[in-house]
PDB file of C-alpha atoms in Angstrom:
ATOM      1  CA  MET O 807     116.895 119.598 114.414  1.00 81.00           C
ATOM      2  CA  SER O 808     113.522 117.653 113.693  1.00 89.00           C
ATOM      3  CA  GLN O 809     112.898 113.802 113.870  1.00 89.00           C
ATOM      4  CA  GLU O 810     112.472 114.113 109.759  1.00 86.00           C
ATOM      5  CA  GLU O 811     115.494 116.306 109.559  1.00 88.00           C
ATOM      6  CA  ASN O 812     117.572 113.932 111.819  1.00 93.00           C
ATOM      7  CA  LEU O 813     116.356 110.910 109.740  1.00 92.00           C
ATOM      8  CA  ARG O 814     117.114 112.789 106.621  1.00 92.00           C
ATOM      9  CA  SER O 815     121.008 113.482 107.720  1.00 94.00           C
ATOM     10  CA  GLU O 816     121.033 109.820 108.940  1.00 94.00           C
ATOM     11  CA  LEU O 817     120.111 108.560 105.200  1.00 94.00           C
ATOM     12  CA  GLU O 818     122.714 111.278 103.585  1.00 95.00           C
ATOM     13  CA  LYS O 819     125.245 110.306 105.809  1.00 96.00           C
ATOM     14  CA  PHE O 820     124.689 106.487 104.789  1.00 95.00           C
ATOM     15  CA  LEU O 821     124.655 107.201 101.144  1.00 95.00           C
ATOM     16  CA  GLN O 822     128.031 109.615 101.056  1.00 96.00           C
ATOM     17  CA  ASN O 823     129.409 106.484 103.090  1.00 96.00           C
ATOM     18  CA  LEU O 824     128.814 104.287 100.007  1.00 95.00           C
ATOM     19  CA  ASN O 825     129.946 106.528  97.545  1.00 96.00           C
ATOM     20  CA  ILE O 826     126.469 107.073  96.440  1.00 94.00           C
ATOM     21  CA  GLN O 827     125.896 110.633  94.635  1.00 94.00           C
ATOM     22  CA  THR O 828     122.389 111.805  94.180  1.00 94.00           C
ATOM     23  CA  SER O 829     120.545 115.167  93.359  1.00 92.00           C
ATOM     24  CA  CYS O 830     117.779 116.723  95.438  1.00 91.00           C
ATOM     25  CA  VAL O 831     114.999 118.818  94.543  1.00 92.00           C
ATOM     26  CA  GLU O 832     113.840 120.742  97.326  1.00 92.00           C
ATOM     27  CA  HIS O 833     109.882 121.602  97.046  1.00 93.00           C
ATOM     28  CA  PRO O 834     106.694 121.997  99.245  1.00 93.00           C
ATOM     29  CA  PRO O 835     105.574 119.370 101.009  1.00 91.00           C
ATOM     30  CA  VAL O 836     103.302 117.383  98.712  1.00 88.00           C
ATOM     31  CA  PHE O 837     100.697 114.158  99.354  1.00 85.00           C
ATOM     32  CA  THR O 838     100.504 113.428  95.696  1.00 82.00           C
ATOM     33  CA  VAL O 839     102.529 112.297  92.961  1.00 81.00           C
ATOM     34  CA  GLU O 840     100.386 114.967  90.905  1.00 84.00           C
ATOM     35  CA  GLU O 841     101.397 117.723  93.448  1.00 88.00           C
ATOM     36  CA  MET O 842     105.079 116.502  93.479  1.00 86.00           C
ATOM     37  CA  MET O 843     105.236 116.721  89.813  1.00 86.00           C
ATOM     38  CA  VAL O 844     104.640 120.094  89.162  1.00 91.00           C
ATOM     39  CA  HIS O 845     108.145 120.466  90.928  1.00 92.00           C
ATOM     40  CA  LEU O 846     109.867 117.515  89.157  1.00 89.00           C
ATOM     41  CA  GLN O 847     109.328 118.495  85.332  1.00 87.00           C
ATOM     42  CA  GLN O 848     112.929 119.095  84.732  1.00 88.00           C
ATOM     43  CA  VAL O 849     114.597 116.420  86.324  1.00 87.00           C
ATOM     44  CA  SER O 850     116.484 113.447  84.480  1.00 87.00           C
ATOM     45  CA  GLY O 851     114.859 110.301  85.859  1.00 86.00           C
ATOM     46  CA  VAL O 852     111.616 108.461  86.870  1.00 85.00           C
ATOM     47  CA  VAL O 853     109.702 109.465  89.852  1.00 84.00           C
ATOM     48  CA  THR O 854     108.412 107.047  91.650  1.00 85.00           C
ATOM     49  CA  LYS O 855     105.187 106.317  93.696  1.00 81.00           C
ATOM     50  CA  ASN O 856     105.073 104.123  96.724  1.00 81.00           C
ATOM     51  CA  LEU O 857     102.695 101.601  98.705  1.00 82.00           C
ATOM     52  CA  PHE O 858     102.939 100.313 102.290  1.00 83.00           C
ATOM     53  CA  LEU O 859     101.435  96.810 102.910  1.00 83.00           C
ATOM     54  CA  LYS O 860     100.519  94.586 105.655  1.00 79.00           C
ATOM     55  CA  ASP O 861      98.709  91.335 106.087  1.00 77.00           C
ATOM     56  CA  LYS O 862      95.595  91.299 108.701  1.00 78.00           C
ATOM     57  CA  LYS O 863      97.621  89.722 111.139  1.00 77.00           C
ATOM     58  CA  LYS O 864     100.478  92.183 110.746  1.00 74.00           C
ATOM     59  CA  LYS O 865     103.065  89.433 110.251  1.00 79.00           C
ATOM     60  CA  ASN O 866     104.040  90.671 106.688  1.00 82.00           C
ATOM     61  CA  LEU O 867     105.172  93.866 105.733  1.00 83.00           C
ATOM     62  CA  TRP O 868     105.770  94.996 102.180  1.00 85.00           C
ATOM     63  CA  LEU O 869     106.893  98.255 100.515  1.00 83.00           C
ATOM     64  CA  VAL O 870     105.896  98.441  96.884  1.00 84.00           C
ATOM     65  CA  SER O 871     107.556 101.060  94.879  1.00 80.00           C
ATOM     66  CA  ALA O 872     106.981 101.689  90.954  1.00 77.00           C
ATOM     67  CA  CYS O 873     107.320 104.450  88.329  1.00 76.00           C
ATOM     68  CA  HIS O 874     104.761 107.378  88.876  1.00 80.00           C
ATOM     69  CA  ASP O 875     103.048 106.084  86.274  1.00 75.00           C
ATOM     70  CA  HIS O 876     102.581 102.369  86.462  1.00 65.00           C
ATOM     71  CA  GLN O 877      99.124 101.390  87.973  1.00 65.00           C
ATOM     72  CA  VAL O 878      99.649 100.966  91.655  1.00 62.00           C
ATOM     73  CA  GLY O 879      97.805 102.723  94.466  1.00 55.00           C
ATOM     74  CA  GLN O 880      99.816 105.382  96.270  1.00 56.00           C
ATOM     75  CA  GLY O 881     100.768 105.257  99.724  1.00 52.00           C
ATOM     76  CA  CYS O 882     103.019 107.859 102.018  1.00 55.00           C
ATOM     77  CA  ALA O 883     106.102 105.920 101.914  1.00 78.00           C
ATOM     78  CA  THR O 884     109.878 105.460 100.721  1.00 87.00           C
ATOM     79  CA  VAL O 885     112.329 102.879  99.769  1.00 91.00           C
ATOM     80  CA  LEU O 886     115.036 105.008 101.494  1.00 91.00           C
ATOM     81  CA  ALA O 887     113.268 104.721 104.698  1.00 89.00           C
ATOM     82  CA  LEU O 888     114.534 100.429 104.645  1.00 92.00           C
ATOM     83  CA  LEU O 889     117.779 102.027 106.200  1.00 91.00           C
ATOM     84  CA  PHE O 890     115.740 102.309 109.410  1.00 88.00           C
ATOM     85  CA  ASP O 891     114.423  98.817 109.095  1.00 89.00           C
ATOM     86  CA  ARG O 892     117.208  97.011 110.991  1.00 90.00           C
ATOM     87  CA  ASP O 893     115.168  93.867 111.634  1.00 89.00           C
ATOM     88  CA  HIS O 894     114.633  93.377 108.090  1.00 92.00           C
ATOM     89  CA  SER O 895     110.633  92.984 108.655  1.00 87.00           C
ATOM     90  CA  VAL O 896     109.938  94.685 105.387  1.00 89.00           C
ATOM     91  CA  LYS O 897     109.762  93.342 102.021  1.00 90.00           C
ATOM     92  CA  LEU O 898     110.776  94.900  98.976  1.00 91.00           C
ATOM     93  CA  VAL O 899     108.775  95.014  95.373  1.00 91.00           C
ATOM     94  CA  LEU O 900     110.541  97.365  93.182  1.00 92.00           C
ATOM     95  CA  ASP O 901     109.255  98.024  89.630  1.00 91.00           C
ATOM     96  CA  ARG O 902     111.558  96.305  87.404  1.00 94.00           C
ATOM     97  CA  ASP O 903     111.517  99.149  85.046  1.00 94.00           C
ATOM     98  CA  LEU O 904     113.037 101.541  87.931  1.00 94.00           C
ATOM     99  CA  VAL O 905     116.367  99.472  87.865  1.00 95.00           C
ATOM    100  CA  GLU O 906     116.069  98.207  84.072  1.00 95.00           C
ATOM    101  CA  GLY O 907     114.565 100.874  82.186  1.00 95.00           C
ATOM    102  CA  GLY O 908     117.048 102.990  81.515  1.00 95.00           C
ATOM    103  CA  HIS O 909     116.796 105.830  83.798  1.00 95.00           C
ATOM    104  CA  GLU O 910     119.439 108.330  84.719  1.00 95.00           C
ATOM    105  CA  LEU O 911     118.038 108.641  87.987  1.00 94.00           C
ATOM    106  CA  VAL O 912     114.941 107.307  89.832  1.00 94.00           C
ATOM    107  CA  TYR O 913     113.511 109.918  92.562  1.00 92.00           C
ATOM    108  CA  PHE O 914     112.260 109.200  96.214  1.00 92.00           C
ATOM    109  CA  HIS O 915     111.333 111.368  99.232  1.00 89.00           C
ATOM    110  CA  PRO O 916     114.366 111.378 101.243  1.00 89.00           C
ATOM    111  CA  MET O 917     112.347 111.282 104.720  1.00 85.00           C
ATOM    112  CA  THR O 918     110.445 114.117 104.236  1.00 85.00           C
ATOM    113  CA  ASN O 919     107.837 115.159 101.604  1.00 85.00           C
ATOM    114  CA  ALA O 920     109.406 118.437 101.342  1.00 87.00           C
ATOM    115  CA  ALA O 921     111.774 117.222  98.824  1.00 89.00           C
ATOM    116  CA  SER O 922     112.757 114.614  96.196  1.00 90.00           C
ATOM    117  CA  MET O 923     116.278 112.869  96.058  1.00 92.00           C
ATOM    118  CA  GLY O 924     117.360 110.960  92.552  1.00 94.00           C
ATOM    119  CA  ILE O 925     119.798 108.022  92.833  1.00 95.00           C
ATOM    120  CA  ARG O 926     121.017 106.021  90.094  1.00 96.00           C
ATOM    121  CA  PRO O 927     119.642 102.957  89.779  1.00 96.00           C
ATOM    122  CA  LYS O 928     122.598 100.934  90.033  1.00 97.00           C
ATOM    123  CA  ASP O 929     123.501 102.744  93.279  1.00 97.00           C
ATOM    124  CA  LEU O 930     119.459 102.148  94.739  1.00 96.00           C
ATOM    125  CA  LEU O 931     120.327  98.451  94.320  1.00 97.00           C
ATOM    126  CA  VAL O 932     124.043  98.778  96.239  1.00 97.00           C
ATOM    127  CA  PHE O 933     121.939 101.023  99.048  1.00 96.00           C
ATOM    128  CA  LEU O 934     119.237  98.172  99.180  1.00 96.00           C
ATOM    129  CA  LYS O 935     122.265  95.543  99.516  1.00 96.00           C
ATOM    130  CA  GLU O 936     123.613  97.419 102.086  1.00 96.00           C
ATOM    131  CA  THR O 937     120.488  97.716 104.406  1.00 95.00           C
ATOM    132  CA  GLY O 938     119.665  93.978 103.811  1.00 96.00           C
ATOM    133  CA  HIS O 939     116.914  94.169 101.520  1.00 95.00           C
ATOM    134  CA  GLU O 940     116.850  92.190  98.298  1.00 95.00           C
ATOM    135  CA  PRO O 941     114.140  93.416  96.035  1.00 95.00           C
ATOM    136  CA  VAL O 942     111.555  91.241  94.365  1.00 93.00           C
ATOM    137  CA  LEU O 943     111.464  92.696  90.638  1.00 94.00           C
ATOM    138  CA  GLU O 944     107.857  92.900  89.019  1.00 90.00           C
ATOM    139  CA  SER O 945     106.803  94.443  86.368  1.00 89.00           C
ATOM    140  CA  PHE O 946     103.564  96.852  86.871  1.00 81.00           C
ATOM    141  CA  ARG O 947     103.073  97.511  83.141  1.00 77.00           C
TER     142      ARG O 947
END
């Protein structure tokens, strides 16, 4: 099993232990939101884009996660990877619309860009609390 598969398996077990249900769509590896949207046209929910930032001294790390159609630069990151940030060095900035926008599911990559995992907004907040990451909610509209 590859490292990517091991991390995804650990993530899925963690979510199951929290009784968090997800909906996963397998698709070819994608590198942009535009590539991904072709495979997620039929899902109920909102698709995310993510940006990983660090300051020049590499002392502060930020993960910004927003709705795919909001104005934020793109990066290769996922909120679900916060499970593995056990020393809590990453601060999360979350688009307020993801948790307060009335979406059925919010889609993130589950440790691989070859799938997209949908999670209910309230379960996303449970996940973040359990991993010790209190999000900073911002509006990107």
